[in-house]
Short mmCIF file of C-alpha atoms and ligand atoms in Angstrom, two decimals:
data_model
loop_
_atom_site.label_atom_id
_atom_site.label_comp_id
_atom_site.label_asym_id
_atom_site.label_seq_id
_atom_site.Cartn_x
_atom_site.Cartn_y
_atom_site.Cartn_z
CA MET A 1229 -33.23 -1.57 -5.73
CA ASN A 1230 -30.81 0.43 -3.66
CA THR A 1231 -28.66 2.82 -5.67
CA THR A 1232 -25.33 4.12 -4.43
CA ILE A 1233 -24.89 7.87 -4.41
CA ALA A 1234 -22.03 7.46 -6.90
CA GLN A 1235 -24.39 5.66 -9.32
CA LEU A 1236 -27.16 8.13 -8.68
CA LEU A 1237 -25.05 11.17 -9.48
CA LYS A 1238 -23.93 9.58 -12.73
CA SER A 1239 -27.40 8.54 -13.80
CA ASN A 1240 -30.14 10.77 -15.10
CA SER A 1241 -32.93 9.08 -13.18
CA TYR A 1242 -34.88 12.28 -12.66
CA GLU A 1243 -38.43 11.88 -11.46
CA GLN A 1244 -38.11 8.11 -11.13
CA GLU A 1245 -38.50 6.43 -7.80
CA ILE A 1246 -35.14 5.68 -6.23
CA PHE A 1247 -33.79 4.19 -3.00
CA VAL A 1248 -30.65 5.38 -1.32
CA SER A 1249 -29.14 4.26 1.98
CA GLY A 1250 -26.32 5.70 4.00
CA TRP A 1251 -25.22 7.61 7.08
CA VAL A 1252 -26.36 11.10 7.91
CA ARG A 1253 -23.62 13.72 7.88
CA THR A 1254 -25.78 16.65 8.95
CA HIS A 1255 -29.42 17.30 9.68
CA ARG A 1256 -31.01 20.68 10.05
CA GLY A 1257 -34.65 21.57 10.35
CA SER A 1258 -36.13 24.64 8.73
CA LYS A 1259 -38.97 26.81 9.84
CA GLY A 1260 -40.82 26.13 6.65
CA GLY A 1261 -41.67 22.62 7.80
CA PHE A 1262 -38.79 20.82 6.11
CA SER A 1263 -35.69 18.98 7.16
CA PHE A 1264 -32.49 19.02 5.13
CA ILE A 1265 -30.55 15.82 5.60
CA GLU A 1266 -27.12 15.30 4.08
CA VAL A 1267 -26.49 11.61 3.48
CA ASN A 1268 -23.22 9.94 2.55
CA ASP A 1269 -22.88 6.25 1.70
CA GLY A 1270 -19.13 6.05 1.15
CA SER A 1271 -19.47 5.22 -2.54
CA CYS A 1272 -18.04 8.62 -3.44
CA LEU A 1273 -17.02 11.86 -1.79
CA LYS A 1274 -20.28 13.62 -2.44
CA ASN A 1275 -23.23 13.65 -0.10
CA ILE A 1276 -26.75 13.76 -1.36
CA GLN A 1277 -29.12 16.29 0.11
CA VAL A 1278 -32.49 14.89 1.10
CA ILE A 1279 -35.53 17.07 1.67
CA ALA A 1280 -37.97 15.67 4.21
CA ASP A 1281 -41.38 17.30 4.37
CA GLU A 1282 -43.17 17.51 7.71
CA ALA A 1283 -46.08 15.75 6.02
CA LEU A 1284 -44.11 12.47 6.18
CA PRO A 1285 -45.90 10.24 8.71
CA ASN A 1286 -42.83 9.66 10.92
CA TYR A 1287 -41.60 13.28 10.72
CA LYS A 1288 -42.22 14.18 14.35
CA ASN A 1289 -41.38 10.94 16.10
CA GLU A 1290 -38.45 9.72 13.98
CA ILE A 1291 -37.10 12.08 11.34
CA GLN A 1292 -36.70 14.96 13.79
CA SER A 1293 -34.52 12.76 16.00
CA ILE A 1294 -32.07 12.00 13.21
CA THR A 1295 -28.58 13.08 14.21
CA THR A 1296 -25.14 12.92 12.63
CA GLY A 1297 -24.18 9.28 12.17
CA THR A 1298 -27.72 7.89 11.97
CA SER A 1299 -28.20 5.27 9.24
CA VAL A 1300 -31.19 5.72 6.98
CA THR A 1301 -32.91 4.43 3.87
CA ILE A 1302 -34.65 6.96 1.68
CA ARG A 1303 -37.27 6.44 -0.93
CA GLY A 1304 -37.89 9.42 -3.15
CA LYS A 1305 -37.35 11.24 -6.39
CA LEU A 1306 -34.21 12.85 -7.72
CA VAL A 1307 -34.94 16.48 -8.61
CA SER A 1308 -32.93 19.54 -9.59
CA SER A 1309 -31.99 21.41 -6.47
CA MET A 1310 -33.29 24.91 -5.89
CA GLY A 1311 -30.64 25.52 -3.26
CA LYS A 1312 -27.00 26.39 -3.73
CA GLY A 1313 -24.19 23.88 -3.42
CA GLN A 1314 -25.67 20.88 -5.15
CA PRO A 1315 -27.18 20.37 -8.61
CA VAL A 1316 -29.59 17.65 -7.50
CA GLU A 1317 -31.33 16.52 -4.35
CA ILE A 1318 -33.82 13.89 -3.27
CA ARG A 1319 -37.36 14.77 -2.38
CA ALA A 1320 -38.14 12.01 0.10
CA THR A 1321 -41.43 10.14 0.08
CA GLU A 1322 -40.32 7.78 2.83
CA ILE A 1323 -37.44 7.82 5.31
CA THR A 1324 -36.66 4.77 7.39
CA VAL A 1325 -34.27 5.03 10.27
CA LEU A 1326 -32.12 1.91 10.39
CA GLY A 1327 -29.96 2.80 13.36
CA TYR A 1328 -29.95 5.88 15.58
CA CYS A 1329 -26.69 7.42 16.66
CA ASP A 1330 -26.29 9.17 20.00
CA THR A 1331 -24.16 12.21 20.76
CA SER A 1332 -21.23 10.12 21.94
CA TYR A 1333 -20.54 9.45 18.23
CA PRO A 1334 -16.97 10.72 17.80
CA LEU A 1335 -17.40 11.84 14.19
CA GLN A 1336 -19.37 15.00 14.75
CA LYS A 1337 -19.24 17.46 11.89
CA LYS A 1338 -15.85 19.12 12.41
CA ARG A 1339 -12.26 18.54 11.43
CA HIS A 1340 -10.47 15.78 13.26
CA SER A 1341 -6.73 15.24 13.37
CA PHE A 1342 -5.35 12.09 11.79
CA GLU A 1343 -3.83 11.22 15.19
CA PHE A 1344 -7.27 11.25 16.75
CA LEU A 1345 -8.80 9.30 13.88
CA ARG A 1346 -6.19 6.55 14.38
CA THR A 1347 -7.71 5.95 17.82
CA ILE A 1348 -11.07 5.24 16.16
CA GLY A 1349 -9.84 3.01 13.35
CA HIS A 1350 -13.20 1.25 13.24
CA LEU A 1351 -15.01 4.49 12.36
CA ARG A 1352 -12.51 6.58 10.45
CA ALA A 1353 -13.46 5.05 7.08
CA ARG A 1354 -16.66 7.10 7.38
CA THR A 1355 -14.73 10.35 6.95
CA ASN A 1356 -14.07 11.95 3.57
CA THR A 1357 -10.32 11.39 3.72
CA PHE A 1358 -10.39 7.73 4.75
CA GLY A 1359 -13.23 6.92 2.38
CA ALA A 1360 -11.16 8.44 -0.43
CA VAL A 1361 -8.06 6.53 0.66
CA ALA A 1362 -10.04 3.28 0.68
CA ARG A 1363 -11.38 3.85 -2.82
CA VAL A 1364 -7.94 4.79 -4.18
CA ARG A 1365 -6.47 1.68 -2.52
CA HIS A 1366 -9.02 -0.37 -4.40
CA ALA A 1367 -8.34 1.36 -7.71
CA LEU A 1368 -4.58 1.00 -7.29
CA SER A 1369 -4.84 -2.72 -6.45
CA TYR A 1370 -7.01 -3.24 -9.47
CA ALA A 1371 -4.61 -1.30 -11.71
CA ILE A 1372 -1.72 -3.48 -10.50
CA HIS A 1373 -3.54 -6.70 -11.31
CA SER A 1374 -4.57 -5.32 -14.71
CA PHE A 1375 -1.05 -4.22 -15.57
CA PHE A 1376 0.45 -7.63 -14.90
CA ASN A 1377 -2.41 -9.48 -16.50
CA GLU A 1378 -1.99 -7.41 -19.67
CA HIS A 1379 1.79 -7.95 -19.67
CA GLY A 1380 1.69 -11.74 -19.38
CA PHE A 1381 2.50 -12.07 -15.68
CA TYR A 1382 0.67 -14.81 -13.77
CA TYR A 1383 -0.61 -14.11 -10.27
CA VAL A 1384 0.91 -16.62 -7.83
CA HIS A 1385 -0.15 -17.02 -4.21
CA THR A 1386 2.96 -17.48 -2.13
CA PRO A 1387 2.74 -18.69 1.47
CA ILE A 1388 2.22 -16.37 4.41
CA ILE A 1389 3.72 -18.84 6.87
CA THR A 1390 7.21 -19.84 5.87
CA THR A 1391 10.31 -21.55 7.21
CA SER A 1392 12.79 -19.53 5.12
CA ASP A 1393 13.94 -15.96 5.75
CA CYS A 1394 13.90 -14.26 2.37
CA GLU A 1395 15.86 -11.19 3.28
CA GLY A 1396 18.18 -13.02 5.65
CA ALA A 1397 17.79 -10.11 8.04
CA GLY A 1398 16.13 -12.10 10.81
CA GLU A 1399 13.38 -9.54 11.34
CA MET A 1400 10.59 -12.07 11.49
CA PHE A 1401 7.51 -12.80 13.57
CA ARG A 1402 7.57 -16.30 14.93
CA VAL A 1403 4.55 -18.52 14.29
CA SER A 1404 4.24 -21.13 16.99
CA THR A 1405 1.69 -23.12 18.94
CA LEU A 1406 4.14 -23.96 21.71
CA ASP A 1407 3.07 -23.06 25.23
CA LEU A 1408 5.24 -20.06 26.14
CA MET A 1409 4.92 -20.94 29.82
CA ASN A 1410 6.08 -24.48 29.26
CA LEU A 1411 8.53 -24.75 26.39
CA PRO A 1412 9.85 -28.20 25.43
CA MET A 1413 13.61 -28.10 25.92
CA GLN A 1414 16.37 -30.28 24.56
CA ALA A 1415 19.97 -29.71 25.68
CA GLY A 1416 19.23 -26.13 26.73
CA GLN A 1417 17.48 -25.27 23.43
CA ILE A 1418 13.82 -25.07 22.53
CA ASP A 1419 12.83 -28.32 20.86
CA PHE A 1420 10.85 -27.20 17.83
CA THR A 1421 10.06 -30.76 16.80
CA HIS A 1422 7.11 -30.34 19.19
CA ASP A 1423 5.94 -27.19 17.43
CA PHE A 1424 3.09 -27.15 14.90
CA PHE A 1425 5.32 -27.47 11.83
CA GLY A 1426 8.02 -29.52 13.58
CA LYS A 1427 10.50 -26.70 13.04
CA PRO A 1428 10.73 -22.92 13.55
CA ALA A 1429 8.30 -21.05 11.33
CA ASN A 1430 7.63 -17.37 10.69
CA LEU A 1431 5.35 -14.93 8.94
CA THR A 1432 6.86 -14.16 5.57
CA VAL A 1433 8.89 -10.99 4.96
CA SER A 1434 8.56 -11.43 1.19
CA GLY A 1435 7.13 -13.90 -1.30
CA GLN A 1436 10.19 -13.61 -3.51
CA LEU A 1437 11.92 -16.95 -2.96
CA GLU A 1438 8.77 -18.96 -3.62
CA GLY A 1439 7.99 -16.53 -6.47
CA GLU A 1440 11.31 -17.42 -8.08
CA ALA A 1441 10.35 -21.10 -8.07
CA TYR A 1442 7.30 -20.19 -10.16
CA ALA A 1443 9.08 -17.68 -12.41
CA THR A 1444 11.61 -20.38 -13.28
CA ALA A 1445 8.69 -22.59 -14.30
CA ILE A 1446 6.02 -20.42 -15.88
CA GLY A 1447 8.12 -17.44 -16.87
CA LYS A 1448 6.59 -14.26 -15.57
CA ILE A 1449 4.77 -14.12 -12.26
CA TYR A 1450 3.80 -11.69 -9.56
CA THR A 1451 2.67 -11.94 -5.98
CA PHE A 1452 0.57 -9.38 -4.14
CA GLY A 1453 0.11 -10.14 -0.50
CA PRO A 1454 0.71 -9.16 3.08
CA THR A 1455 4.26 -9.27 4.40
CA PHE A 1456 5.48 -8.86 7.96
CA ARG A 1457 8.57 -7.31 9.46
CA ALA A 1458 9.43 -7.31 13.13
CA GLU A 1459 11.74 -4.33 12.74
CA ASN A 1460 11.44 -1.73 15.43
CA SER A 1461 11.04 1.19 13.02
CA ASN A 1462 8.60 3.77 14.29
CA THR A 1463 8.61 6.06 11.26
CA THR A 1464 5.97 7.48 8.95
CA ARG A 1465 7.23 5.04 6.26
CA HIS A 1466 7.29 1.71 8.10
CA LEU A 1467 4.62 -0.79 9.03
CA ALA A 1468 5.04 -4.16 10.73
CA GLU A 1469 2.39 -5.56 8.35
CA PHE A 1470 2.33 -4.18 4.84
CA TRP A 1471 1.38 -5.33 1.36
CA MET A 1472 3.98 -6.01 -1.25
CA VAL A 1473 3.72 -6.47 -5.00
CA GLU A 1474 6.49 -8.69 -6.30
CA PRO A 1475 6.90 -9.44 -9.98
CA GLU A 1476 9.59 -11.94 -10.94
CA ALA A 1477 10.56 -12.72 -14.53
CA ALA A 1478 12.70 -15.43 -16.03
CA PHE A 1479 15.13 -14.39 -18.79
CA PHE A 1480 15.19 -10.82 -17.43
CA ASP A 1481 18.29 -8.82 -16.64
CA LEU A 1482 18.64 -5.64 -14.58
CA PRO A 1483 18.03 -3.12 -17.41
CA ALA A 1484 14.85 -5.01 -18.37
CA LEU A 1485 13.77 -4.95 -14.74
CA MET A 1486 14.37 -1.22 -14.35
CA ASN A 1487 12.37 -0.64 -17.49
CA LEU A 1488 9.54 -2.78 -16.17
CA ALA A 1489 9.51 -0.90 -12.86
CA GLU A 1490 9.23 2.45 -14.65
CA GLN A 1491 6.49 1.34 -17.05
CA PHE A 1492 4.64 -0.32 -14.20
CA LEU A 1493 4.68 2.69 -11.87
CA LYS A 1494 3.63 5.07 -14.62
CA SER A 1495 0.83 2.82 -15.75
CA ILE A 1496 -0.72 2.18 -12.33
CA LEU A 1497 -0.47 5.87 -11.54
CA GLN A 1498 -2.18 6.87 -14.76
CA VAL A 1499 -4.97 4.34 -14.38
CA THR A 1500 -5.63 5.39 -10.79
CA LEU A 1501 -5.75 9.07 -11.72
CA HIS A 1502 -8.23 8.19 -14.42
CA LYS A 1503 -10.41 6.01 -12.17
CA CYS A 1504 -10.52 8.33 -9.16
CA PRO A 1505 -10.69 11.90 -10.47
CA ASN A 1506 -12.76 13.24 -7.57
CA GLU A 1507 -10.65 11.58 -4.90
CA MET A 1508 -7.48 12.87 -6.57
CA ASP A 1509 -8.89 16.41 -6.71
CA PHE A 1510 -9.72 16.07 -3.03
CA PHE A 1511 -6.15 15.06 -2.16
CA ASP A 1512 -4.78 17.84 -4.34
CA THR A 1513 -6.98 20.43 -2.61
CA HIS A 1514 -7.06 19.24 0.99
CA ILE A 1515 -4.03 17.06 1.58
CA ARG A 1516 -1.15 18.14 -0.64
CA PRO A 1517 -1.53 21.16 -2.91
CA GLY A 1518 0.39 20.57 -6.13
CA LEU A 1519 0.03 16.80 -5.91
CA LEU A 1520 -1.66 16.38 -9.28
CA ALA A 1521 0.95 18.45 -11.10
CA THR A 1522 3.72 16.32 -9.55
CA LEU A 1523 1.99 13.09 -10.51
CA GLU A 1524 1.38 14.26 -14.09
CA GLN A 1525 5.11 15.04 -14.30
CA THR A 1526 5.97 11.58 -13.01
CA ILE A 1527 3.98 10.02 -15.82
CA VAL A 1528 5.72 11.91 -18.62
CA LYS A 1529 9.28 12.28 -17.36
CA ARG A 1530 11.86 9.53 -17.85
CA PHE A 1531 13.12 8.13 -14.56
CA GLU A 1532 16.74 9.06 -13.95
CA THR A 1533 19.10 6.10 -13.42
CA ILE A 1534 22.29 6.56 -11.38
CA SER A 1535 24.73 3.92 -10.18
CA TYR A 1536 25.26 3.69 -6.43
CA THR A 1537 28.89 4.74 -6.92
CA ASP A 1538 27.86 7.88 -8.82
CA ALA A 1539 25.13 8.59 -6.28
CA ILE A 1540 27.68 8.53 -3.44
CA ALA A 1541 29.92 10.89 -5.40
CA LEU A 1542 26.97 13.27 -5.93
CA LEU A 1543 26.07 13.19 -2.23
CA GLU A 1544 29.68 13.82 -1.20
CA LYS A 1545 30.04 16.63 -3.72
CA SER A 1546 26.86 18.29 -2.44
CA GLY A 1547 28.68 19.23 0.77
CA THR A 1548 25.49 18.62 2.75
CA ASN A 1549 25.78 17.81 6.45
CA PHE A 1550 23.79 14.59 6.78
CA ASN A 1551 22.87 13.06 10.13
CA PHE A 1552 24.39 9.84 8.83
CA PRO A 1553 27.72 10.62 7.17
CA ILE A 1554 27.99 9.00 3.77
CA SER A 1555 30.84 7.25 1.99
CA TRP A 1556 31.19 4.39 -0.48
CA GLY A 1557 29.98 1.20 1.19
CA SER A 1558 27.46 2.76 3.56
CA ASP A 1559 23.78 2.06 3.13
CA LEU A 1560 21.69 4.94 1.83
CA GLN A 1561 19.55 6.29 4.65
CA SER A 1562 16.21 7.86 4.01
CA GLU A 1563 17.77 11.37 4.19
CA HIS A 1564 20.24 10.46 1.42
CA GLU A 1565 17.58 8.87 -0.72
CA ARG A 1566 15.40 11.92 -0.36
CA PHE A 1567 18.25 14.29 -1.11
CA LEU A 1568 19.01 12.41 -4.32
CA THR A 1569 15.44 12.32 -5.55
CA GLU A 1570 14.24 15.68 -4.18
CA GLU A 1571 17.28 17.94 -4.50
CA ILE A 1572 19.52 16.47 -7.15
CA VAL A 1573 17.21 14.78 -9.65
CA LYS A 1574 13.90 16.40 -8.65
CA GLY A 1575 11.95 13.35 -9.77
CA PRO A 1576 11.85 9.56 -9.57
CA THR A 1577 15.32 8.05 -9.53
CA ILE A 1578 16.62 4.52 -9.89
CA ILE A 1579 19.85 3.72 -8.06
CA TYR A 1580 21.57 0.50 -9.16
CA ASP A 1581 24.67 -1.65 -8.53
CA TYR A 1582 24.93 -1.41 -4.76
CA PRO A 1583 27.79 -2.77 -2.63
CA LYS A 1584 27.21 -6.45 -1.96
CA GLU A 1585 27.77 -6.04 1.81
CA ILE A 1586 24.60 -3.98 2.26
CA LYS A 1587 22.28 -6.09 0.11
CA ALA A 1588 20.61 -9.50 0.44
CA PHE A 1589 22.35 -12.76 -0.41
CA TYR A 1590 20.33 -13.54 -3.54
CA MET A 1591 21.47 -10.62 -5.71
CA ARG A 1592 23.67 -11.26 -8.73
CA GLN A 1593 27.32 -10.36 -8.27
CA ASN A 1594 28.96 -7.99 -10.71
CA ASP A 1595 32.38 -8.75 -12.18
CA ASP A 1596 33.96 -6.00 -10.07
CA GLY A 1597 33.63 -8.36 -7.08
CA ARG A 1598 32.20 -5.66 -4.83
CA THR A 1599 28.77 -4.69 -6.18
CA VAL A 1600 25.56 -6.57 -6.96
CA ARG A 1601 22.89 -6.04 -9.59
CA ALA A 1602 20.43 -4.37 -7.26
CA MET A 1603 18.16 -1.46 -7.98
CA ASP A 1604 15.97 0.73 -5.80
CA VAL A 1605 13.38 3.17 -7.09
CA LEU A 1606 13.28 6.38 -5.06
CA ILE A 1607 10.57 9.00 -5.26
CA PRO A 1608 10.39 12.52 -3.87
CA GLY A 1609 8.72 12.86 -0.48
CA ILE A 1610 9.13 9.18 0.34
CA GLY A 1611 12.46 7.69 -0.68
CA GLU A 1612 12.53 3.99 -1.56
CA ILE A 1613 9.29 2.56 -2.88
CA ILE A 1614 10.74 -0.34 -4.88
CA GLY A 1615 13.64 -2.65 -4.11
CA GLY A 1616 14.71 -5.29 -6.58
CA SER A 1617 17.55 -7.06 -8.32
CA GLN A 1618 18.71 -9.48 -10.91
CA ARG A 1619 19.12 -12.76 -9.04
CA GLU A 1620 22.28 -14.80 -8.69
CA GLU A 1621 21.64 -17.70 -11.03
CA ARG A 1622 25.08 -19.33 -10.65
CA TYR A 1623 24.96 -22.11 -8.10
CA ASP A 1624 28.48 -21.75 -6.68
CA LEU A 1625 28.30 -18.00 -6.30
CA LEU A 1626 24.89 -18.18 -4.62
CA ASN A 1627 26.05 -20.88 -2.24
CA GLN A 1628 29.08 -18.76 -1.38
CA ALA A 1629 26.96 -15.64 -0.80
CA ILE A 1630 24.66 -17.55 1.56
CA ILE A 1631 27.64 -18.70 3.61
CA GLN A 1632 29.26 -15.25 3.56
CA LYS A 1633 26.07 -13.73 4.99
CA GLY A 1634 26.23 -16.21 7.86
CA LEU A 1635 23.19 -18.16 6.65
CA ASP A 1636 22.84 -21.91 6.47
CA PRO A 1637 22.87 -23.27 2.86
CA GLU A 1638 20.99 -26.37 4.05
CA LYS A 1639 18.00 -24.23 4.90
CA TYR A 1640 18.03 -22.84 1.37
CA TRP A 1641 18.43 -26.25 -0.30
CA TRP A 1642 15.35 -25.91 -2.46
CA TYR A 1643 16.25 -22.36 -3.49
CA LEU A 1644 19.70 -23.59 -4.52
CA ASP A 1645 18.05 -26.41 -6.46
CA LEU A 1646 16.55 -23.79 -8.79
CA ARG A 1647 20.18 -23.11 -9.82
CA ARG A 1648 21.10 -26.78 -9.96
CA TYR A 1649 18.36 -27.72 -12.39
CA GLY A 1650 18.13 -25.62 -15.54
CA SER A 1651 19.14 -22.31 -14.02
CA VAL A 1652 18.24 -19.16 -15.97
CA PRO A 1653 18.92 -15.45 -15.57
CA HIS A 1654 15.99 -13.83 -13.82
CA ALA A 1655 15.07 -10.69 -11.95
CA GLY A 1656 12.33 -9.19 -9.84
CA PHE A 1657 11.37 -6.40 -7.52
CA GLY A 1658 9.10 -5.59 -4.60
CA LEU A 1659 6.87 -2.53 -4.50
CA GLY A 1660 5.74 -1.44 -1.05
CA PHE A 1661 2.05 -0.99 -1.73
CA GLU A 1662 1.51 1.50 1.10
CA ARG A 1663 4.53 3.52 0.00
CA ALA A 1664 2.92 3.75 -3.42
CA MET A 1665 -0.30 4.83 -1.71
CA LEU A 1666 1.60 7.60 0.09
CA GLY A 1667 2.98 8.81 -3.23
CA ILE A 1668 -0.38 8.82 -4.97
CA THR A 1669 -2.51 10.33 -2.22
CA GLY A 1670 0.04 12.75 -0.79
CA MET A 1671 -0.84 11.48 2.70
CA GLU A 1672 1.96 12.02 5.23
CA ASN A 1673 1.81 8.94 7.40
CA ILE A 1674 1.80 5.32 6.27
CA ARG A 1675 -0.57 4.51 9.15
CA ASP A 1676 -3.25 6.45 7.29
CA VAL A 1677 -3.14 4.60 3.96
CA ILE A 1678 -3.81 1.07 5.28
CA PRO A 1679 -7.13 0.31 6.96
CA PHE A 1680 -5.77 -1.09 10.21
CA PRO A 1681 -2.08 -0.30 10.70
CA ARG A 1682 0.22 -2.57 12.71
CA THR A 1683 3.30 -0.85 14.12
CA PRO A 1684 5.48 -1.44 17.20
CA LYS A 1685 3.24 -1.51 20.29
CA ASN A 1686 0.13 -1.03 18.20
CA ALA A 1687 -2.21 -3.67 16.82
CA ASP A 1688 -5.61 -2.28 17.79
CA PHE A 1689 -8.81 -3.25 15.99
O1 4AD B 2387 13.51 -3.67 -0.36
P1 4AD B 2387 12.72 -4.79 0.22
O2 4AD B 2387 13.08 -5.28 1.57
O3 4AD B 2387 12.82 -5.94 -0.86
C1 4AD B 2387 12.32 -7.19 -0.73
O4 4AD B 2387 11.65 -7.59 0.18
C2 4AD B 2387 12.58 -8.05 -1.93
N1 4AD B 2387 12.40 -9.46 -1.52
C3 4AD B 2387 11.67 -7.67 -3.05
C4 4AD B 2387 11.88 -8.43 -4.30
O5 4AD B 2387 12.91 -8.26 -4.91
N2 4AD B 2387 10.95 -9.28 -4.70
O6 4AD B 2387 11.18 -4.39 0.25
C5 4AD B 2387 10.53 -4.01 -0.94
C6 4AD B 2387 9.71 -2.76 -0.71
C7 4AD B 2387 10.53 -1.55 -0.27
O7 4AD B 2387 11.08 -0.90 -1.38
C8 4AD B 2387 9.49 -0.71 0.42
O8 4AD B 2387 8.73 0.03 -0.52
C9 4AD B 2387 8.58 -1.75 1.03
O9 4AD B 2387 8.79 -2.96 0.36
N3 4AD B 2387 8.85 -1.93 2.45
C10 4AD B 2387 8.05 -1.49 3.44
N4 4AD B 2387 6.88 -0.83 3.40
C11 4AD B 2387 6.29 -0.53 4.59
N5 4AD B 2387 6.80 -0.88 5.78
C12 4AD B 2387 7.98 -1.56 5.87
N6 4AD B 2387 8.45 -1.92 7.07
C13 4AD B 2387 8.65 -1.89 4.66
N7 4AD B 2387 9.78 -2.55 4.37
C14 4AD B 2387 9.89 -2.57 3.03
MG1 MG B 2388 15.01 -2.33 0.14
#
């Protein structure tokens, strides 16, 4: 049976016969009639050193031709290493080359820039950094599912193709089977009755609206799926395709939601730190020194909560010259969010009760007539990682808000129905999964924490 290197290093299978397979990181011959081959199989950061003796039958014609990138299977024994740098190594009794790798292989043993690695997205997972990112992504996903499962939230699969615009911002990718060179027209307009769904359809920007239908039926739910935004934002924080985690809970108000967000973030962070100690050490050493100390702080410190109105006052009082001037009513730009969380609070911060003009139609109106029960969680180094709100559960007010935002209430008929039939207070949020990945790994660019990033003018691989 094949063992992964991760399993092997945990086990104590000394002197037993073992099989390991993987890709060669380095190969060097020695004068003493040995080859030292470093193999990595992606199961963990560590390589295993393999000693190949020239007495092996294929030593001359195969083993000596092994280069960086070659895939191999090794049969041998795990022994204590005499050399420095590794406690154990494999003394090979058989080495089978599965696939040779020529010198055009771009991942030769040296440091590569992340920009370069983005151009070889199909190979970059074989590097230490991207292997570690992939394993942390797995651990974080798993922690998210566990958290909700343990807290009574049901996992609901909301549609990826949808005919409603959740955020009402119109930043959607059209899904259509119409022939672009020959569009069916009716009175100067495209006639979507000929399209696949008989009407305009899009890739979803959020599973929230459908999530609410399930929360107002089975209580507490969450979605965790890909979402798509056709916004032309070429920043280190934006993707056109990203994954969002969206819990929605009936009988929840905004304070309960803020509490949930804090408990949730702390829990998934703690679990991931626990599950990936070597990867986290790697990020702390090679990617962002001080990362672990910051994350440990995040787990113990209470998140600060500040109303939008107070946040604006703090920003104005700071006397800082922002690129985007700030005053009550303006949306917080990334520079303001970062100033609040990095300079003023110096830790995770929840801003709540935003002006209704800058938020989506579905948020619950406050009695002041000018703010809504929204909340965003901001973290140092990134800014917003969570956006959420208590939802408007009052039919008339919701209907009004839809109209005021210039949307068509008829398109939201089913969403309004949730308020017509047994409406209840409820609330939910969306966590940008890749933004959470940035926070946990300390990686700089969101393109490097998703396997195959999609951004404006870029959908390779
Ligand atoms: O604040 P947003 O737009 O909220 C919603 O979509 C709500 N429907 C969520 C809800 O209440 N159920 O997006 C939520 C989060 C943001 O806080 C951010 O972390 C992330 O999604 N996000 C993006 N991440 C990467 N690339 C983008 N283009 C993103 N846009 C939003
Ligand atoms: Mg938001």
